[in-house]
mmCIF file of C-alpha atoms in Angstrom:
data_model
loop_
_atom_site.group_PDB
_atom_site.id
_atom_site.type_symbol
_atom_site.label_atom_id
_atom_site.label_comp_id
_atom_site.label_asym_id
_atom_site.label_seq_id
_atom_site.Cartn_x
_atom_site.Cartn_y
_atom_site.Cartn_z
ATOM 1 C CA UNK A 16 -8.304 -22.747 33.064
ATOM 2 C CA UNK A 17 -8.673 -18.928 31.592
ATOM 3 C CA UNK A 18 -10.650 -16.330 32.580
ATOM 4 C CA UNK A 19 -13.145 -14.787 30.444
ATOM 5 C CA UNK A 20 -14.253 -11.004 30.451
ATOM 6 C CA UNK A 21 -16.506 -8.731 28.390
ATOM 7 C CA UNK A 22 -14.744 -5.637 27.187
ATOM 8 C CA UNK A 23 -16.821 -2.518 26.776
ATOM 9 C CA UNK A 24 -17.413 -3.220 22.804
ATOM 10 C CA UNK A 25 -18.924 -6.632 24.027
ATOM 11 C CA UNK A 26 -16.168 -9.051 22.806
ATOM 12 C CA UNK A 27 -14.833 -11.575 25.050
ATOM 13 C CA UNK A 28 -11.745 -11.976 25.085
ATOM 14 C CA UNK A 29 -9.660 -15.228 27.086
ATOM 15 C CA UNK A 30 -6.820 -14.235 29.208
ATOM 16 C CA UNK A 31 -3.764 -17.094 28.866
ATOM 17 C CA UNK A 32 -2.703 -16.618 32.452
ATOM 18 C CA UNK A 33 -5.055 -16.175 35.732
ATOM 19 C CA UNK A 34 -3.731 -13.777 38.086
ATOM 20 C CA UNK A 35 -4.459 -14.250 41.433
ATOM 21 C CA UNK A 36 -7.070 -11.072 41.438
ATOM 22 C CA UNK A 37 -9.838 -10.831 39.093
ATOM 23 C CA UNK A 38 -8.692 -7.101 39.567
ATOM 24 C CA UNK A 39 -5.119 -7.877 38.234
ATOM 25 C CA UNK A 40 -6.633 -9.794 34.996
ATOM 26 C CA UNK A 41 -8.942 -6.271 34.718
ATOM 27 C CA UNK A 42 -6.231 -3.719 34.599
ATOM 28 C CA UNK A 43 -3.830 -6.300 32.826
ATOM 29 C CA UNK A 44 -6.760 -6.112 29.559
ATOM 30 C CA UNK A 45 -6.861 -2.404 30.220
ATOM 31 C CA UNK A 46 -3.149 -2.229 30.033
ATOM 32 C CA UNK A 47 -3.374 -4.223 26.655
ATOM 33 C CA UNK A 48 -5.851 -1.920 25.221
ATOM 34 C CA UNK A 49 -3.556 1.112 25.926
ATOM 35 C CA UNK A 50 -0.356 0.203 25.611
ATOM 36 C CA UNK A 51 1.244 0.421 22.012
ATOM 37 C CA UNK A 52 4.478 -1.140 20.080
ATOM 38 C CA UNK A 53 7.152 1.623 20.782
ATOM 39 C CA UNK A 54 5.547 3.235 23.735
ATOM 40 C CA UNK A 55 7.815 3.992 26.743
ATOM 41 C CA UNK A 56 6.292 2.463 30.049
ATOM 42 C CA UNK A 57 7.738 2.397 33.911
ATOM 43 C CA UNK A 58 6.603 0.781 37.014
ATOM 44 C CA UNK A 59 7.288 1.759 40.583
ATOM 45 C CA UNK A 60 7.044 -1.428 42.550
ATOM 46 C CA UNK A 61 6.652 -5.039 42.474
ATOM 47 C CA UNK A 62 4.438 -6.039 39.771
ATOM 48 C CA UNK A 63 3.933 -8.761 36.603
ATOM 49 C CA UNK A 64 1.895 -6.110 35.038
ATOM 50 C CA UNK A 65 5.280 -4.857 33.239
ATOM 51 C CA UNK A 66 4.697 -8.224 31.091
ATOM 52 C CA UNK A 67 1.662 -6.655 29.679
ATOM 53 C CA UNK A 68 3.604 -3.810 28.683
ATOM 54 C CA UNK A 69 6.672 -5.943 27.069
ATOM 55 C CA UNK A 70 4.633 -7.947 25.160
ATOM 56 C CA UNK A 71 2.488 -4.968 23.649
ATOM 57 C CA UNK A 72 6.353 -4.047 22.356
ATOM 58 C CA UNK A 73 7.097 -0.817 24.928
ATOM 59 C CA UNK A 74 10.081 0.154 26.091
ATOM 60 C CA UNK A 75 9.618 -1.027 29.991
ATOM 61 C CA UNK A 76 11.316 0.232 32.987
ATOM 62 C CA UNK A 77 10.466 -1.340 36.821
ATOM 63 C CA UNK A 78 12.249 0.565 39.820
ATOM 64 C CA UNK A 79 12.222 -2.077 42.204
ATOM 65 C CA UNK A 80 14.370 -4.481 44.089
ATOM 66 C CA UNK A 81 16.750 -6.710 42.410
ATOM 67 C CA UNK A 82 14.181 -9.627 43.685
ATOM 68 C CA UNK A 83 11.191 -7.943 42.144
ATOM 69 C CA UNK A 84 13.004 -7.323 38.868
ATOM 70 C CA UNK A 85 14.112 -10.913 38.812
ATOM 71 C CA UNK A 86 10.483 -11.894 39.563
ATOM 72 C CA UNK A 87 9.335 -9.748 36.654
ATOM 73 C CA UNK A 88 11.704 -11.556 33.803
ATOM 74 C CA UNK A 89 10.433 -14.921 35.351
ATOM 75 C CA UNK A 90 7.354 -14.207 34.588
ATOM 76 C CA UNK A 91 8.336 -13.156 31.096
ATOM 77 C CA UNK A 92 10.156 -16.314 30.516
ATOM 78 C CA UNK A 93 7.436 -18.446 31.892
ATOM 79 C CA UNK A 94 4.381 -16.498 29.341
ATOM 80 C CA UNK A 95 7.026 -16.751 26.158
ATOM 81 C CA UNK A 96 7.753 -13.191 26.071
ATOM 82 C CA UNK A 97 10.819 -11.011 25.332
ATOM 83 C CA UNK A 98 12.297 -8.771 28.054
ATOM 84 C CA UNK A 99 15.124 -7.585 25.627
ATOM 85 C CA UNK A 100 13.408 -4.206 25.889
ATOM 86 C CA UNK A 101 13.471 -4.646 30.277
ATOM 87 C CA UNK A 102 14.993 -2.538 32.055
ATOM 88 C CA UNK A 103 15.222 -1.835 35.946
ATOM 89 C CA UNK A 104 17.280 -0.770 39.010
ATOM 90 C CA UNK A 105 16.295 0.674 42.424
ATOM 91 C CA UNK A 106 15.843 4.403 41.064
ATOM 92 C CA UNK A 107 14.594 5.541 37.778
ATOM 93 C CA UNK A 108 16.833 6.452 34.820
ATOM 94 C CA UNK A 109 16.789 10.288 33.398
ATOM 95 C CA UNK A 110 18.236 9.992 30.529
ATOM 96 C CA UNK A 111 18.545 12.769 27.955
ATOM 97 C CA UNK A 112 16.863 13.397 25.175
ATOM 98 C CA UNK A 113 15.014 10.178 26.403
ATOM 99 C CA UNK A 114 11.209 9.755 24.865
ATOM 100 C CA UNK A 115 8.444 10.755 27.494
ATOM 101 C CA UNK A 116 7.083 8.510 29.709
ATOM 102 C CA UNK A 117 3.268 6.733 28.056
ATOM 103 C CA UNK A 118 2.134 4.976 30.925
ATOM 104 C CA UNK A 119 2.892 4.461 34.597
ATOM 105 C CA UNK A 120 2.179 2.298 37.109
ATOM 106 C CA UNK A 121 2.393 2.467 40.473
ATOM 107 C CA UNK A 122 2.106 -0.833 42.170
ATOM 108 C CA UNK A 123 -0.288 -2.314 44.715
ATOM 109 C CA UNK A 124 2.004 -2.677 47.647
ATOM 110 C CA UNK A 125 4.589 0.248 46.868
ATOM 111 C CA UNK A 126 5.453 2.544 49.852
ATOM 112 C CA UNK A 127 5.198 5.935 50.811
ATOM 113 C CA UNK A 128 8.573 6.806 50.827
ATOM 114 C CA UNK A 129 9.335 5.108 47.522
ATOM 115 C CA UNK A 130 6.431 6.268 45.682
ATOM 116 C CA UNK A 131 7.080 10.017 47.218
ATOM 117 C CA UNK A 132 10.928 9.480 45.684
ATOM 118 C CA UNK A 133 10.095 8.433 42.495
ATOM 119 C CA UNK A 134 6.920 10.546 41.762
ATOM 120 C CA UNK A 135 9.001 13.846 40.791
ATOM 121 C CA UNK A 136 10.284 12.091 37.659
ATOM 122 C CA UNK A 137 7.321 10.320 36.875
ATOM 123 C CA UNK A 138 5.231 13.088 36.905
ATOM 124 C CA UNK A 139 7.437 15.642 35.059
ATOM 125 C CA UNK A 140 8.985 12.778 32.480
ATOM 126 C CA UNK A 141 5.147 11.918 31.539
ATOM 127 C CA UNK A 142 4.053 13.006 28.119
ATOM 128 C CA UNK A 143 0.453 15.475 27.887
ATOM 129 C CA UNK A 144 -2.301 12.499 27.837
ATOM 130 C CA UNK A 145 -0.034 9.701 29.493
ATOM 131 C CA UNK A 146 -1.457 7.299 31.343
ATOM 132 C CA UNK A 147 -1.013 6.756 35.200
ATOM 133 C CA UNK A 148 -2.065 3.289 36.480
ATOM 134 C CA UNK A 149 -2.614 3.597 40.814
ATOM 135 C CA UNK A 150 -3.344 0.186 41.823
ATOM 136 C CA UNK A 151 -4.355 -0.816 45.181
ATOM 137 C CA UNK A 152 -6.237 2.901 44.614
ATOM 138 C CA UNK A 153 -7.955 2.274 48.150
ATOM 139 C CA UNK A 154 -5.632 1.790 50.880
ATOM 140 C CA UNK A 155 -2.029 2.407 51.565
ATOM 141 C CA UNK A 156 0.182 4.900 49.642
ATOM 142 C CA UNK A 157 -1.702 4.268 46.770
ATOM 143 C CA UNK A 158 -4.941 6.229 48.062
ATOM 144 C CA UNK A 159 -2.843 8.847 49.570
ATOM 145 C CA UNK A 160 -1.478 9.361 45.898
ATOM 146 C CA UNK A 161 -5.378 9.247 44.787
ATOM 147 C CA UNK A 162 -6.052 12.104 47.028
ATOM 148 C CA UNK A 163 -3.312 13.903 45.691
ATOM 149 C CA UNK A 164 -4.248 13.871 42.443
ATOM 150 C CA UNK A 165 -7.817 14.563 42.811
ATOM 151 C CA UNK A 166 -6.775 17.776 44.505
ATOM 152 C CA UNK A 167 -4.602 18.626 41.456
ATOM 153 C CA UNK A 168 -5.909 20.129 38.168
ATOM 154 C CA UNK A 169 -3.159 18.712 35.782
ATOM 155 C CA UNK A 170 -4.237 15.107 36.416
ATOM 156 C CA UNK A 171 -8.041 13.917 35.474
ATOM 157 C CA UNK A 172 -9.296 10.831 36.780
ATOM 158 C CA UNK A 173 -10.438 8.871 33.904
ATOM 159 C CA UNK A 174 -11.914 5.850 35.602
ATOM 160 C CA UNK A 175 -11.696 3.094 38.029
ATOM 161 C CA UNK A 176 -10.725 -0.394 37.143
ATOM 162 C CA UNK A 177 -12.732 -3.122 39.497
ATOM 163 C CA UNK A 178 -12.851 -0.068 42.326
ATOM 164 C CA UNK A 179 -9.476 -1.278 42.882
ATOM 165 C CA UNK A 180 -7.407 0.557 40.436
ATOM 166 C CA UNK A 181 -7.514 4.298 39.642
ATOM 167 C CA UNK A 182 -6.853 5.701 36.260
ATOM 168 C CA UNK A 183 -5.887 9.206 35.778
ATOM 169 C CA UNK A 184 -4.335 10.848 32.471
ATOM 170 C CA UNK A 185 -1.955 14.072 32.568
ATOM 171 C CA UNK A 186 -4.324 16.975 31.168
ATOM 172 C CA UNK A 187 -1.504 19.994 31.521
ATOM 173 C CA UNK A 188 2.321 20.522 32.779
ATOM 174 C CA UNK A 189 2.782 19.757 36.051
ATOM 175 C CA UNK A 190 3.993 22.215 39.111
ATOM 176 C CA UNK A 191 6.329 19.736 40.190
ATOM 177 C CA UNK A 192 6.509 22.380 43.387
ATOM 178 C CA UNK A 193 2.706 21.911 43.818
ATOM 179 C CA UNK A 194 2.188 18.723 43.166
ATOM 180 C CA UNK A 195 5.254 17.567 45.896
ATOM 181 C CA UNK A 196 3.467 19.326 48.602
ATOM 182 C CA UNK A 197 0.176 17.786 47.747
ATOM 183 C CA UNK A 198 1.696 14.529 48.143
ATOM 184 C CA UNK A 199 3.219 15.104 51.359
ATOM 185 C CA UNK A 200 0.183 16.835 52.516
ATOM 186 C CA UNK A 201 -1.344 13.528 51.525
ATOM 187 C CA UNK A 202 1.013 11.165 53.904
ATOM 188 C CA UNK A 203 0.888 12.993 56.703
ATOM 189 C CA UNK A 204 -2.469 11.823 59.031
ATOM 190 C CA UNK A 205 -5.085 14.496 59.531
ATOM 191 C CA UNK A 206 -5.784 15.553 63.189
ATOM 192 C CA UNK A 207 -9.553 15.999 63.377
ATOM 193 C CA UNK A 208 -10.619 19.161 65.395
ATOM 194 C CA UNK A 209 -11.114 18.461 69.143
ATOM 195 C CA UNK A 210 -14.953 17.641 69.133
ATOM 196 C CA UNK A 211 -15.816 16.603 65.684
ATOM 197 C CA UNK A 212 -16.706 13.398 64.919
ATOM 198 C CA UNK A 213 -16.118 11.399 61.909
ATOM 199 C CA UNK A 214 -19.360 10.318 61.745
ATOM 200 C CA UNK A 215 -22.261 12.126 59.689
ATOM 201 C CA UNK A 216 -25.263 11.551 62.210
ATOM 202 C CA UNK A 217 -22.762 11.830 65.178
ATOM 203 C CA UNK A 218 -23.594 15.831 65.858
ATOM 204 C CA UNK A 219 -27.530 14.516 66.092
ATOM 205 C CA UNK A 220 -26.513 11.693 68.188
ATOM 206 C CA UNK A 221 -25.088 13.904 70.535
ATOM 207 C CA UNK A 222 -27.751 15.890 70.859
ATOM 208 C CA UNK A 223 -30.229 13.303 71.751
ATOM 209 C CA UNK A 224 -27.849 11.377 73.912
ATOM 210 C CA UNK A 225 -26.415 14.648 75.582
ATOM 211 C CA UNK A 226 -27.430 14.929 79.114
ATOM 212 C CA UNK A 227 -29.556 17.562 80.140
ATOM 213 C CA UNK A 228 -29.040 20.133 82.684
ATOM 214 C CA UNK A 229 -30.697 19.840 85.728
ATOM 215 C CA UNK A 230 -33.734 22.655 86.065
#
């Protein structure tokens, strides 16, 4: 069985393969439409979404466990496409001279720690106008990164992709320095003042509910 969407020109178009989210097959098309043949593209994290990338002809990189990389050229295999342009290891590569980075994506269920490590070189190795990819945008690291960026001017949120992917695009050079501490900022749990609730309508709550003092 495929899956058919409407793309914002109002073709259809029939995805081969059903993911197992309607929200994977939405950012896979998206990922089609932006990707191009010679493009250089990394993932942090477990993902098939690199397959989009490989068979749009980029230049893919996943930083991931040997078990996720493995997982990644199954998938490859299985869909008929070439992962003679893969690439991955557990850290990503800084080579010189190397092309900038197109597109990034940071996947669903990748950590704080891991997305905090490799963020640095993603975000400095990106080209003006890349494309970052946040899935899982909602929860997890992957809203903590959200925040992050929406507190920092060199990134523009472009869109969001089934409200569960975020889309932002590099608009300037990025204060590596800056945008570090935003992250960090970002992972660490905020300690609400003593007496304010999260609530909007709590303060009137409390003021009806408060008891009175006696007269």
């Amino acid at each position: 069985m495929t899956a058919t969407l409407t793309l914002p020109a109002g073709k259809m178009r029939k995805l081969g393969t059903r993911r197992a989210r309607i929200q994977d097959d939405v950012t896979a098309d998206y990922l089609a439409m932006v990707v191009k043949p010679g493009d250089r593209t990394i993932q942090i994290g477990a993902s098939d979404l690199g397959a989009v990338c490989l068979q749009r002809g980029a230049r893919h990189e996943i930083v991931a466990p040997v078990a996720a990389i493995e997982s990644l050229q199954a998938v490859c295999e299985r869909r008929g496409i070439s992962a003679d342009a893969l690439r991955g290891g557990l850290a990503a590569r800084t080579d010189a001279g190397e092309r900038p980075i197109d597109v990034a994506i940071f996947g669903a269920e990748t950590g704080f720690p891991a997305m905090a490590a490799n963020w640095r070189h993603v975000s400095s190795s990106m080209r003006q106008g890349g494309v970052l990819v946040l899935v899982g945008a909602e929860r997890g690291a992957g809203a903590r990164l959200a925040d992050a960026l929406a507190m920092d001017e060199a990134w523009v949120l472009q869109e969001r992709r089934c409200g569960d992917a975020a889309v932002f695009r590099k608009a300037m050079p990025v204060d590596t320095a800056r945008t570090m501490k935003s992250l960090s900022e970002a992972g660490r749990p905020r300690r609400r003042a003593r007496g304010v609730s999260r609530f909007p309508l709590a303060g009137l709550f409390d003021r009806i509910l408060r008891p009175r003092p006696a007269r």
